[in-house]
Coordinates of C-alpha atoms and ligand atoms in Angstrom, one line a residue:
M1 CA -0.1 -0.1 0.1
R2 CA 1.2 3.4 -0.8
P3 CA 1.3 6.0 2.3
S4 CA -1.4 8.3 2.4
L5 CA -0.4 11.9 1.0
P6 CA -0.3 14.0 4.2
P7 CA 2.3 11.8 6.1
F8 CA 4.2 11.7 2.9
L9 CA 4.5 15.6 2.1
L10 CA 5.1 16.0 6.0
I11 CA 8.2 13.3 5.8
L12 CA 9.1 15.6 2.2
L13 CA 9.0 18.6 4.5
L14 CA 10.9 17.3 7.4
L15 CA 13.5 16.2 5.1
F16 CA 14.1 18.7 2.4
F17 CA 13.4 22.1 3.9
P18 CA 16.9 22.7 5.4
T19 CA 19.0 21.1 2.9
I20 CA 16.7 21.9 -0.5
T21 CA 18.8 22.0 -3.9
S22 CA 17.7 22.6 -7.4
S23 CA 19.0 19.3 -8.0
V24 CA 16.1 17.4 -5.8
S25 CA 13.5 16.2 -8.0
L26 CA 9.9 15.9 -6.6
P27 CA 8.6 12.8 -6.4
Q28 CA 5.5 11.7 -8.5
P29 CA 2.3 12.2 -6.0
P30 CA 0.9 9.1 -5.4
T31 CA -2.2 8.4 -7.5
P32 CA -5.2 8.2 -5.4
S33 CA -6.9 5.1 -4.9
P34 CA -10.6 4.8 -5.6
T35 CA -11.0 2.8 -2.6
S36 CA -9.3 5.6 -0.3
S37 CA -11.2 7.6 2.0
P38 CA -12.3 11.0 0.3
S39 CA -10.1 13.4 2.4
P40 CA -9.3 16.2 0.1
T41 CA -6.1 15.9 -1.4
K42 CA -4.7 19.1 -0.6
T43 CA -4.7 19.3 3.1
P44 CA -1.9 20.3 4.5
P45 CA -0.5 17.9 7.3
S46 CA -1.7 18.3 10.8
S47 CA 0.4 18.1 13.8
S48 CA -1.8 14.9 14.6
S49 CA -1.1 12.9 11.4
S50 CA 2.3 13.1 12.5
S51 CA 2.2 10.9 15.8
S52 CA 0.6 8.3 13.5
S53 CA 3.2 8.7 10.6
P54 CA 6.9 6.4 10.9
S55 CA 9.4 8.4 12.3
T56 CA 12.2 10.0 10.1
L57 CA 15.6 9.3 9.2
D58 CA 18.2 11.3 11.3
P59 CA 19.0 14.0 9.8
K60 CA 22.8 13.3 10.1
Q61 CA 22.8 10.0 8.3
L62 CA 20.2 12.1 5.5
R63 CA 22.8 14.4 4.9
A64 CA 25.5 11.5 4.8
L65 CA 23.2 9.7 1.9
Q66 CA 23.1 13.3 -0.1
S67 CA 27.0 13.5 0.3
L68 CA 27.0 10.0 -1.6
N69 CA 25.0 11.0 -4.1
I70 CA 22.2 8.8 -2.9
P71 CA 18.7 9.8 -4.3
T72 CA 16.7 11.1 -1.0
S73 CA 14.1 13.1 -2.7
T74 CA 11.6 10.4 -1.5
D75 CA 12.0 9.0 2.0
P76 CA 15.2 6.8 2.0
C77 CA 13.2 4.8 4.7
S78 CA 10.4 3.6 2.3
P79 CA 11.1 0.1 0.7
S80 CA 8.9 1.2 -2.4
S81 CA 11.1 4.6 -2.9
S82 CA 14.6 3.1 -2.5
R83 CA 14.8 -0.3 -4.3
N84 CA 16.4 -1.5 -1.1
A85 CA 19.0 0.6 -1.7
T86 CA 18.7 1.8 2.4
I87 CA 17.0 -0.2 4.5
C88 CA 16.1 1.8 8.1
D89 CA 15.6 0.3 11.4
S90 CA 12.2 1.7 13.2
S91 CA 14.1 3.4 16.3
K92 CA 12.5 6.6 17.3
P93 CA 12.8 10.0 17.1
F94 CA 14.6 9.1 14.1
R95 CA 14.9 6.1 12.2
H96 CA 18.7 4.7 11.5
I97 CA 20.1 3.1 8.4
V98 CA 21.0 -0.3 8.8
S99 CA 21.8 -1.7 5.2
L100 CA 23.2 0.6 2.4
R101 CA 23.8 -0.5 -1.0
L102 CA 25.8 2.0 -3.4
S103 CA 25.7 0.8 -6.8
N104 CA 27.0 2.4 -10.4
C105 CA 28.6 5.2 -8.5
S106 CA 29.3 8.2 -10.5
S107 CA 33.0 9.1 -10.5
Y108 CA 32.2 12.2 -8.2
V109 CA 31.2 10.2 -5.4
A110 CA 33.6 9.6 -2.6
L111 CA 33.6 8.1 0.4
S112 CA 34.3 10.4 3.6
Y113 CA 35.1 9.5 6.8
T114 CA 32.4 12.0 8.6
A115 CA 29.5 10.4 6.3
L116 CA 30.9 6.9 7.4
K117 CA 30.8 8.1 10.8
S118 CA 27.6 9.3 10.3
L119 CA 26.4 5.8 9.0
S120 CA 27.8 3.9 11.8
T121 CA 24.7 2.0 12.5
L122 CA 24.8 0.0 9.1
Q123 CA 25.3 -3.8 9.8
S124 CA 25.3 -4.5 5.8
L125 CA 27.1 -2.2 3.4
Q126 CA 27.2 -3.0 -0.4
L127 CA 29.5 -1.3 -3.0
L128 CA 28.5 -2.7 -6.4
N129 CA 30.7 -1.0 -9.3
C130 CA 32.0 1.9 -7.5
P131 CA 35.3 2.5 -8.4
V132 CA 35.7 5.1 -5.0
P133 CA 39.2 5.0 -3.3
P134 CA 39.1 3.1 -0.1
I135 CA 39.4 4.8 3.1
R136 CA 39.9 3.8 6.8
F137 CA 36.4 2.8 8.2
P138 CA 35.5 4.6 11.6
P139 CA 35.6 2.0 14.3
E140 CA 32.4 2.5 15.3
L141 CA 31.1 1.4 11.8
I142 CA 33.8 -1.6 12.2
A143 CA 32.3 -2.6 15.2
S144 CA 28.5 -2.8 14.0
L145 CA 29.2 -4.1 10.5
R146 CA 28.1 -7.6 9.9
S147 CA 28.3 -8.1 5.8
F148 CA 30.3 -6.1 3.6
T149 CA 30.3 -6.6 -0.2
C150 CA 32.6 -5.0 -2.8
I151 CA 32.2 -5.9 -6.3
N152 CA 33.8 -4.1 -8.8
S153 CA 34.3 -1.5 -6.2
L154 CA 37.3 0.3 -4.5
H155 CA 40.3 0.6 -6.4
K156 CA 42.3 -1.8 -4.7
V157 CA 42.1 -3.2 -1.3
S158 CA 44.9 -4.7 0.8
G159 CA 44.7 -7.4 3.0
T160 CA 45.3 -5.2 6.4
W161 CA 42.6 -3.0 5.2
L162 CA 40.1 -5.9 4.9
S163 CA 41.4 -7.8 7.9
R164 CA 39.8 -4.9 10.7
L165 CA 36.4 -5.7 10.0
E166 CA 36.7 -8.1 12.7
N167 CA 33.1 -8.5 13.2
L168 CA 31.8 -9.8 10.0
T169 CA 29.7 -12.7 9.6
D170 CA 29.6 -12.2 5.9
L171 CA 32.1 -10.9 3.3
T172 CA 32.5 -10.8 -0.4
V173 CA 34.9 -9.2 -2.5
S174 CA 34.9 -10.0 -6.2
D175 CA 36.5 -8.6 -9.3
V176 CA 38.2 -6.1 -6.9
L177 CA 42.6 -6.4 -7.0
I178 CA 43.3 -7.5 -3.3
K179 CA 47.1 -7.1 -2.3
A180 CA 47.7 -9.6 0.4
S181 CA 50.5 -12.4 1.0
G182 CA 47.4 -15.0 1.5
P183 CA 44.1 -15.5 2.6
Y184 CA 45.3 -15.4 6.6
V185 CA 46.4 -11.8 6.7
I186 CA 42.4 -11.3 5.7
L187 CA 40.9 -13.8 7.8
G188 CA 42.9 -13.9 10.8
H189 CA 40.6 -12.1 13.1
M190 CA 37.3 -12.6 11.6
N191 CA 36.2 -15.2 13.8
K192 CA 32.5 -14.9 13.1
L193 CA 32.4 -15.7 9.6
K194 CA 29.5 -17.6 8.3
S195 CA 30.3 -16.9 4.5
L196 CA 33.1 -16.1 2.7
T197 CA 33.7 -15.0 -0.9
I198 CA 36.9 -13.9 -2.6
S199 CA 36.7 -14.4 -5.9
R200 CA 38.6 -13.2 -9.3
A201 CA 40.7 -10.9 -6.8
N202 CA 44.2 -12.1 -7.8
L203 CA 45.0 -13.5 -4.2
S204 CA 48.2 -15.2 -3.6
G205 CA 49.3 -17.3 -1.0
S206 CA 48.0 -20.4 -0.1
L207 CA 44.8 -21.9 1.8
P208 CA 44.8 -21.1 5.3
R209 CA 46.2 -23.9 7.6
Y210 CA 43.5 -23.5 10.1
I211 CA 40.3 -21.7 9.8
H212 CA 37.4 -21.6 12.1
S213 CA 35.1 -24.0 11.9
N214 CA 31.7 -22.2 11.4
L215 CA 31.7 -21.3 8.1
S216 CA 29.1 -22.8 6.0
H217 CA 30.2 -21.1 2.5
I218 CA 33.7 -20.2 1.2
D219 CA 34.3 -19.3 -3.0
F220 CA 38.1 -18.6 -3.5
S221 CA 37.4 -19.3 -7.2
G222 CA 39.4 -16.9 -9.6
N223 CA 42.3 -16.4 -7.7
Q224 CA 46.3 -17.2 -7.9
L225 CA 46.2 -19.6 -4.4
K226 CA 49.1 -22.1 -4.7
G227 CA 49.8 -25.2 -2.7
S228 CA 47.6 -28.0 -1.5
I229 CA 44.3 -28.7 0.4
P230 CA 45.2 -28.7 3.9
P231 CA 44.3 -31.6 5.8
S232 CA 42.8 -29.5 8.2
V233 CA 40.0 -28.7 6.1
T234 CA 38.1 -31.6 7.7
M235 CA 37.5 -29.1 10.9
L236 CA 34.8 -27.6 8.7
D237 CA 31.9 -30.3 9.2
S238 CA 29.5 -26.5 8.7
L239 CA 30.7 -26.2 5.0
E240 CA 28.0 -26.3 2.7
F241 CA 29.8 -24.6 -0.6
L242 CA 33.2 -24.6 -1.2
N243 CA 34.7 -23.6 -4.7
L244 CA 38.5 -23.6 -5.4
S245 CA 38.2 -23.5 -9.0
S246 CA 40.7 -21.5 -11.0
N247 CA 43.4 -21.3 -8.7
A248 CA 47.0 -22.9 -8.8
L249 CA 46.4 -25.3 -6.2
H250 CA 48.1 -29.0 -6.6
G251 CA 48.8 -32.3 -5.0
E252 CA 46.4 -35.1 -4.1
I253 CA 42.4 -34.2 -2.9
P254 CA 42.6 -35.3 0.8
A255 CA 40.6 -38.4 1.5
S256 CA 39.7 -36.4 4.6
I257 CA 37.6 -34.1 2.6
G258 CA 34.9 -37.3 3.1
N259 CA 34.3 -35.5 6.5
L260 CA 32.7 -32.4 5.0
I261 CA 29.3 -34.2 5.9
S262 CA 27.3 -30.9 5.1
L263 CA 29.0 -30.0 2.0
Q264 CA 26.6 -29.7 -1.1
N265 CA 28.6 -27.9 -3.7
L266 CA 31.9 -28.6 -4.1
S267 CA 34.2 -27.3 -7.1
L268 CA 37.8 -27.8 -7.6
A269 CA 37.7 -27.2 -11.4
S270 CA 40.8 -25.7 -13.3
N271 CA 43.4 -26.2 -10.9
S272 CA 46.4 -28.9 -11.1
F273 CA 45.2 -31.5 -8.6
S274 CA 46.5 -35.0 -9.2
G275 CA 46.3 -38.9 -7.9
S276 CA 42.8 -40.4 -7.8
I277 CA 39.3 -39.1 -6.8
P278 CA 39.1 -40.3 -3.3
A279 CA 36.3 -42.6 -2.6
S280 CA 35.4 -40.5 0.5
I281 CA 33.9 -38.3 -1.3
S282 CA 31.3 -40.5 -2.1
A283 CA 30.4 -40.5 1.6
I284 CA 29.2 -37.1 1.7
P285 CA 25.6 -37.2 1.9
D286 CA 24.2 -34.1 0.8
L287 CA 26.4 -33.3 -2.1
V288 CA 24.0 -32.2 -4.9
H289 CA 27.3 -30.4 -7.4
L290 CA 30.5 -32.1 -7.9
D291 CA 33.0 -30.6 -10.3
L292 CA 36.4 -31.7 -10.5
S293 CA 37.2 -31.0 -14.2
S294 CA 40.1 -29.8 -15.9
N295 CA 42.8 -31.2 -13.4
Q296 CA 45.3 -33.9 -13.8
L297 CA 43.7 -36.7 -11.8
N298 CA 44.4 -39.9 -12.8
G299 CA 42.8 -43.2 -12.0
T300 CA 39.1 -44.8 -12.7
I301 CA 36.3 -43.5 -11.5
P302 CA 35.3 -44.5 -7.5
K303 CA 32.2 -46.9 -8.3
F304 CA 30.6 -45.3 -5.5
I305 CA 30.0 -42.3 -6.7
S306 CA 27.1 -44.1 -8.5
E307 CA 25.4 -44.3 -5.0
M308 CA 25.7 -40.6 -4.2
K309 CA 21.5 -40.1 -3.9
S310 CA 21.9 -36.7 -3.6
L311 CA 24.2 -35.9 -6.7
R312 CA 22.9 -33.9 -9.7
Y313 CA 25.8 -32.1 -11.1
L314 CA 29.0 -34.0 -12.1
N315 CA 31.9 -32.9 -14.0
L316 CA 35.3 -35.1 -14.1
A317 CA 36.2 -33.7 -18.0
N318 CA 39.4 -33.0 -18.6
N319 CA 41.4 -35.0 -16.5
N320 CA 43.5 -38.0 -17.0
L321 CA 40.9 -40.6 -15.7
H322 CA 41.0 -44.1 -17.2
G323 CA 38.9 -47.1 -17.2
V324 CA 35.4 -48.2 -17.7
V325 CA 32.9 -45.6 -16.3
P326 CA 31.2 -47.4 -13.4
F327 CA 27.9 -46.1 -14.1
N328 CA 24.8 -47.3 -15.1
L329 CA 21.8 -45.7 -17.1
S330 CA 19.5 -44.9 -13.9
F331 CA 22.4 -43.1 -12.3
V332 CA 22.8 -40.9 -15.7
K333 CA 19.6 -40.2 -16.0
K334 CA 19.4 -38.9 -12.7
L335 CA 21.9 -36.3 -13.4
A336 CA 21.0 -33.0 -14.7
V337 CA 24.9 -32.6 -15.7
L338 CA 27.4 -35.2 -16.6
K339 CA 30.6 -34.2 -18.3
M340 CA 33.3 -36.9 -18.9
G341 CA 34.6 -35.8 -22.3
G342 CA 38.5 -35.1 -22.3
N343 CA 39.4 -38.2 -20.6
S344 CA 41.1 -39.7 -23.4
N345 CA 41.7 -43.5 -21.5
L346 CA 37.8 -43.4 -20.3
C347 CA 35.5 -45.3 -21.9
Y348 CA 31.6 -46.8 -21.4
N349 CA 30.3 -50.0 -21.6
H350 CA 27.9 -50.1 -24.5
S351 CA 26.0 -52.8 -23.4
V352 CA 25.2 -50.9 -20.0
L353 CA 25.0 -47.1 -21.6
S354 CA 23.9 -46.0 -25.1
S355 CA 25.8 -43.8 -27.3
K356 CA 22.6 -41.6 -27.5
L357 CA 23.9 -40.1 -24.0
K358 CA 26.4 -38.2 -25.4
L359 CA 28.8 -38.6 -23.0
G360 CA 31.7 -37.4 -24.7
I361 CA 34.1 -40.5 -24.4
A362 CA 34.5 -43.5 -26.7
P363 CA 32.4 -47.0 -26.0
C364 CA 34.8 -49.7 -24.7
D365 CA 36.2 -52.7 -26.4
K366 CA 36.2 -55.7 -24.7
Y367 CA 39.4 -55.4 -22.9
G368 CA 38.1 -52.0 -21.2
M369 CA 39.7 -49.8 -23.4
P370 CA 38.3 -47.1 -25.6
M371 CA 37.3 -48.5 -28.9
S372 CA 38.6 -46.7 -32.0
P373 CA 35.6 -45.1 -33.5
P374 CA 36.0 -47.3 -37.0
P375 CA 36.4 -50.5 -34.7
S376 CA 38.4 -52.5 -37.8
K377 CA 41.5 -52.9 -36.2
D378 CA 42.2 -55.9 -34.2
S379 CA 44.8 -54.4 -32.0
Y380 CA 44.2 -51.5 -29.8
A381 CA 47.9 -51.5 -28.9
D382 CA 48.4 -48.8 -31.4
D383 CA 45.1 -46.8 -30.9
S384 CA 47.4 -44.1 -29.2
S385 CA 48.7 -43.4 -32.3
D386 CA 46.1 -43.4 -34.6
Y387 CA 43.2 -42.2 -32.5
D388 CA 40.2 -41.2 -35.0
D389 CA 37.3 -39.4 -34.6
S390 CA 34.0 -40.8 -36.0
D391 CA 30.7 -39.5 -36.8
E392 CA 29.4 -40.7 -33.5
D393 CA 32.2 -38.6 -31.5
D394 CA 31.1 -35.4 -33.7
D395 CA 27.8 -35.7 -31.8
K396 CA 29.9 -35.3 -28.8
H397 CA 31.8 -32.8 -29.6
K398 CA 29.0 -30.7 -29.3
K399 CA 28.2 -31.3 -25.9
E400 CA 31.4 -30.5 -24.8
H401 CA 32.5 -27.9 -27.3
H402 CA 31.5 -24.9 -25.6
H403 CA 34.3 -24.7 -22.9
G404 CA 36.4 -23.7 -25.8
P405 CA 39.6 -25.4 -27.0
N406 CA 42.0 -23.0 -24.6
K407 CA 40.4 -25.5 -21.7
Y408 CA 42.3 -28.3 -22.4
P409 CA 45.8 -26.9 -21.8
K410 CA 46.7 -30.6 -20.0
S411 CA 46.4 -32.3 -23.7
K412 CA 50.5 -32.1 -24.0
S413 CA 50.6 -34.7 -21.3
K414 CA 48.1 -36.9 -23.0
P415 CA 49.4 -39.8 -24.7
Y416 CA 47.4 -39.0 -27.6
S417 CA 49.2 -36.6 -30.3
K418 CA 45.8 -35.3 -31.8
P419 CA 44.4 -31.9 -30.4
L420 CA 42.1 -33.1 -27.6
S421 CA 39.2 -31.4 -28.9
A422 CA 39.4 -33.7 -31.7
L423 CA 38.1 -36.7 -29.3
F424 CA 34.8 -35.5 -28.5
Ligands
LIG501 C1 13.5 -5.0 -0.1 O1 13.6 -5.6 1.5 C2 12.1 -6.8 1.3 C3 12.6 -7.2 3.1 O2 14.0 -7.4 3.1 C4 12.0 -7.4 0.7 O3 11.0 -8.4 1.2 C5 11.6 -6.9 -0.7 O4 11.5 -7.9 -1.8 C6 12.8 -5.9 -1.1 N1 12.8 -5.4 -2.5 C7 13.2 -5.3 -3.4 C8 13.2 -4.4 -4.7 O5 14.4 -5.6 -3.6
LIG502 C1 23.9 -0.6 -12.9 O1 24.5 -0.8 -14.3 C2 24.1 -2.2 -14.8 C3 24.7 -2.1 -16.0 O2 24.9 -1.0 -16.9 C4 22.4 -2.3 -14.7 O3 22.2 -3.6 -15.2 C5 22.0 -2.1 -13.0 O4 20.6 -2.2 -13.3 C6 22.3 -0.9 -12.8 N1 22.0 -1.0 -11.4 C7 21.3 0.2 -10.6 C8 21.0 -0.2 -9.2 O5 21.1 0.9 -11.1
LIG503 C1 32.4 -6.4 17.8 O1 31.2 -6.2 18.4 C2 31.2 -6.1 19.5 C3 29.8 -6.1 20.4 O2 28.5 -6.4 19.4 C4 32.1 -5.3 20.0 O3 31.9 -5.5 21.8 C5 33.3 -5.2 19.5 O4 34.1 -4.0 20.1 C6 33.4 -5.6 18.0 N1 34.7 -5.7 17.4 C7 35.3 -4.7 16.8 C8 36.4 -4.8 15.9 O5 34.8 -3.3 16.7
LIG504 C1 48.2 -10.6 -9.6 O1 49.3 -11.0 -8.7 C2 50.7 -11.6 -9.4 C3 51.3 -12.1 -8.2 O2 50.9 -13.3 -7.2 C4 51.3 -10.0 -9.6 O3 52.6 -10.4 -10.3 C5 50.4 -9.5 -10.7 O4 50.9 -8.1 -11.2 C6 49.1 -9.5 -9.9 N1 48.1 -8.9 -11.2 C7 47.4 -7.6 -11.0 C8 46.9 -7.2 -12.2 O5 48.1 -6.9 -10.0
LIG505 C1 30.0 -21.6 16.1 O1 28.7 -21.4 16.3 C2 28.2 -21.7 17.5 C3 26.6 -21.5 17.6 O2 26.0 -21.1 16.5 C4 28.7 -20.8 18.6 O3 28.2 -21.1 20.0 C5 30.4 -20.8 18.4 O4 30.8 -20.2 19.4 C6 30.8 -20.6 17.2 N1 32.3 -20.9 17.2 C7 33.1 -20.0 16.5 C8 34.2 -20.1 16.5 O5 32.5 -18.8 16.3
LIG506 C1 32.8 -21.7 -8.8 O1 33.2 -20.6 -9.4 C2 33.4 -20.5 -10.9 C3 34.1 -19.2 -11.5 O2 33.4 -18.0 -10.2 C4 32.0 -20.5 -11.5 O3 31.8 -20.6 -12.1 C5 31.4 -21.9 -10.9 O4 29.8 -22.2 -11.4 C6 31.5 -22.2 -9.3 N1 31.2 -23.5 -9.0 C7 30.2 -23.8 -8.1 C8 30.1 -24.9 -7.3 O5 29.4 -22.5 -7.6
LIG507 C1 48.6 -41.3 -11.2 O1 49.3 -39.8 -10.6 C2 50.2 -40.1 -9.6 C3 50.9 -38.8 -9.7 O2 50.7 -37.6 -10.0 C4 51.6 -41.1 -10.1 O3 52.1 -41.2 -8.7 C5 50.4 -42.5 -10.4 O4 51.2 -43.3 -10.8 C6 49.4 -42.2 -10.9 N1 48.6 -43.5 -11.2 C7 48.1 -44.2 -12.3 C8 47.5 -45.2 -12.3 O5 48.7 -43.3 -13.5
LIG508 C1 24.6 -26.1 -6.1 O1 24.6 -26.9 -7.0 C2 23.1 -27.2 -7.7 C3 23.1 -28.4 -8.8 O2 23.8 -27.9 -9.7 C4 22.8 -25.6 -8.4 O3 21.6 -25.6 -8.8 C5 22.9 -24.6 -6.9 O4 22.7 -23.3 -7.4 C6 24.3 -24.4 -6.5 N1 24.4 -23.6 -5.3 C7 25.4 -22.6 -5.1 C8 24.8 -21.7 -3.9 O5 25.8 -22.4 -6.2
LIG509 C1 22.4 -48.7 -10.9 O1 23.5 -48.6 -10.2 C2 23.1 -48.0 -8.6 C3 24.0 -48.0 -7.7 O2 25.3 -48.7 -8.2 C4 22.2 -49.5 -7.9 O3 21.7 -48.8 -6.9 C5 21.2 -49.8 -9.0 O4 20.5 -50.7 -8.6 C6 21.6 -49.7 -10.4 N1 20.4 -50.0 -11.1 C7 20.1 -50.7 -12.2 C8 18.9 -50.5 -13.1 O5 21.2 -51.6 -12.5
LIG510 C1 29.8 -54.5 -20.3 O1 28.8 -54.7 -19.4 C2 28.6 -56.5 -19.7 C3 26.8 -56.7 -19.0 O2 26.9 -56.1 -17.7 C4 29.4 -57.2 -19.0 O3 29.1 -58.6 -19.3 C5 30.8 -56.8 -19.7 O4 32.0 -57.6 -19.0 C6 31.0 -55.3 -19.6 N1 32.5 -54.9 -20.2 C7 33.4 -54.3 -19.7 C8 34.3 -53.8 -20.8 O5 33.2 -53.9 -18.6

C-alpha cells in the first residue's frame, strides 16, 4: 500500500526544508486509489497525523546519504522508493539506516570518513560497481558492520584493510584486486564469519592451515592460490559450499574431504590436482554438485560415486581418468549434468549405456579400453598413435565444445598426439 498523502508530504517537508537544493526532484504524487477515504487531497499535514506516521531518518544520516549521491527525494526508509538501496530500523524519534547499497556510483562520489561515521549504525554495506578510493572505516562502523560486499568497487584493497572488519559474518569481495600475502592476512581475526567469498581478486598465497569451523560458505574461485588442500579442511563440518576453482592448487585431494558432511556444492575445477578421486567423496551425504574438471586426476572413477543419492551435477571432464565408467543408466538419467569428455582413456560399456547419451567419451572394447571409432583394427595397442574421430564422436563434440579449446592445456601430457578437442 502506498502511504496516504499527508504523511508523505510531511516527510518531504521535514527532510528537505533545511537542505533543499536545485537538484532535488520532487517525487510523483501517489495516485489516489478509488477505495481510499475521500479526504481532500490538498489538506496540509496536521500535527495529529505526525504522531501516527513513521518516524523519519536521522538528519545526520540524511546528509551523509546526500553526500554519497543517494537520491533522497523520497523517504530513503520507505521500501518502495529506495529499491532497498537503504533499509532502516524503526527506532524513535529518528530511524537509522542498517543496510546501504551503493551501485553504479558516478565518478565524483567519494566515501568520506565523516559520512561513514554518521552511518555507523550500518550492519550491511554493499558496493557494486563503485570505483571509489578505499578509506579507513571509523571504529564505530567496524564494530557494527556484519556484512560487507564489494564487487568491482574500490580501486584496490589491501588484506590488512579488510582484516580490520572483525565483526563480519559475511564477506564478499569479487572483481577487486586484493594485495595480501595470503588469505590468512585477511581472515586472521574474523572469528564470526559464516560466509566468505573472495573471487577474481588475484589473491595469492596458500589456503589457510586453520580456518575457524563455523563457516558454511567458502568461495576462493579465480585467484592465484598455490599449494595443496590442508588436511585440516576436515574441521569445516558446517561447510555447505566450497569453490576453489581456477587457482593454481596442486597435490592430491585429501581423503579427509569426505569428512565435510554438510557439503552440498564442491568445485575444485581448473587447478592442477593430481592422483585419484578419493572414494571418500561418495560418503558426503548431501553432495549435489561435484566439479573436478580440468585437473590432472588419474586412476578410475570410484564406483561409489554412483551411489550418491543427492548428486545432480557431475563434471569430471579434462583429466587423465581411465577405465570403464562405473555408471548405469538409472544413475546417468538422474543427473542434470554429466561431463566426462577430455579423458582419453575413459570409456563406457555400450551394453550398459548408450551412445545416445552423448557422454563425450568412446565406448569400451572388450578389454575395457576406448574403442577406436572405426573398430576395424584388431589390435588396440596402437590406438594411441592412430586415434581418430567418428561421426558419433562429432555428436559428442557439440556437448563439450562450449568449453573452448583453451580449456585443454593438459592435452600435452596425454598419450594421444591429436588435439583433445578432436576426441569428443
Ligand atoms: C526489499 O526488502 C524487503 C525486505 O528485506 C524484501 O521483502 C523486498 O523484496 C525487497 N525489495 C526489493 C525491490 O528488493
Ligand atoms: C547498474 O548498471 C548495470 C549495467 O549498466 C545495470 O544493469 C543495473 O541495473 C544498474 N543498477 C542500478 C541499481 O542502477
Ligand atoms: C564487535 O562487536 C562487539 C559487540 O557487538 C563489540 O564489543 C566489539 O568491539 C566489536 N569489535 C570490533 C573490532 O569493533
Ligand atoms: C596478480 O598477482 C601476481 C602475483 O601473484 C602479480 O605478479 C600480478 O601483477 C598481479 N596482477 C595484477 C593485475 O595486479
Ligand atoms: C560457532 O557457532 C556456535 C553456535 O552457532 C557458537 O556457539 C560458537 O561459539 C561458534 N564458534 C566460533 C569459533 O565462532
Ligand atoms: C565456482 O566459481 C566459478 C567461477 O567463479 C563458477 O563459474 C562456478 O559456477 C562455481 N562453482 C560452483 C559449484 O558454484
Ligand atoms: C597418478 O598420478 C600420480 C602422480 O601424479 C602417480 O604417482 C600415479 O602413479 C598415477 N597413477 C596412475 C594409475 O596412473
Ligand atoms: C549447487 O549446485 C546445484 C546443482 O548444480 C545448483 O542448482 C545450485 O545453484 C548450487 N548452489 C550454489 C549456492 O551455487
Ligand atoms: C544402478 O547402480 C546403482 C548404484 O550402483 C544401483 O543401486 C542400482 O540398482 C543400479 N540400477 C540398475 C537398473 O542396475
Ligand atoms: C559390459 O557390461 C556387460 C554386462 O553387464 C559385462 O558382461 C561386460 O563384461 C562389460 N564389459 C566391460 C568391458 O566392462
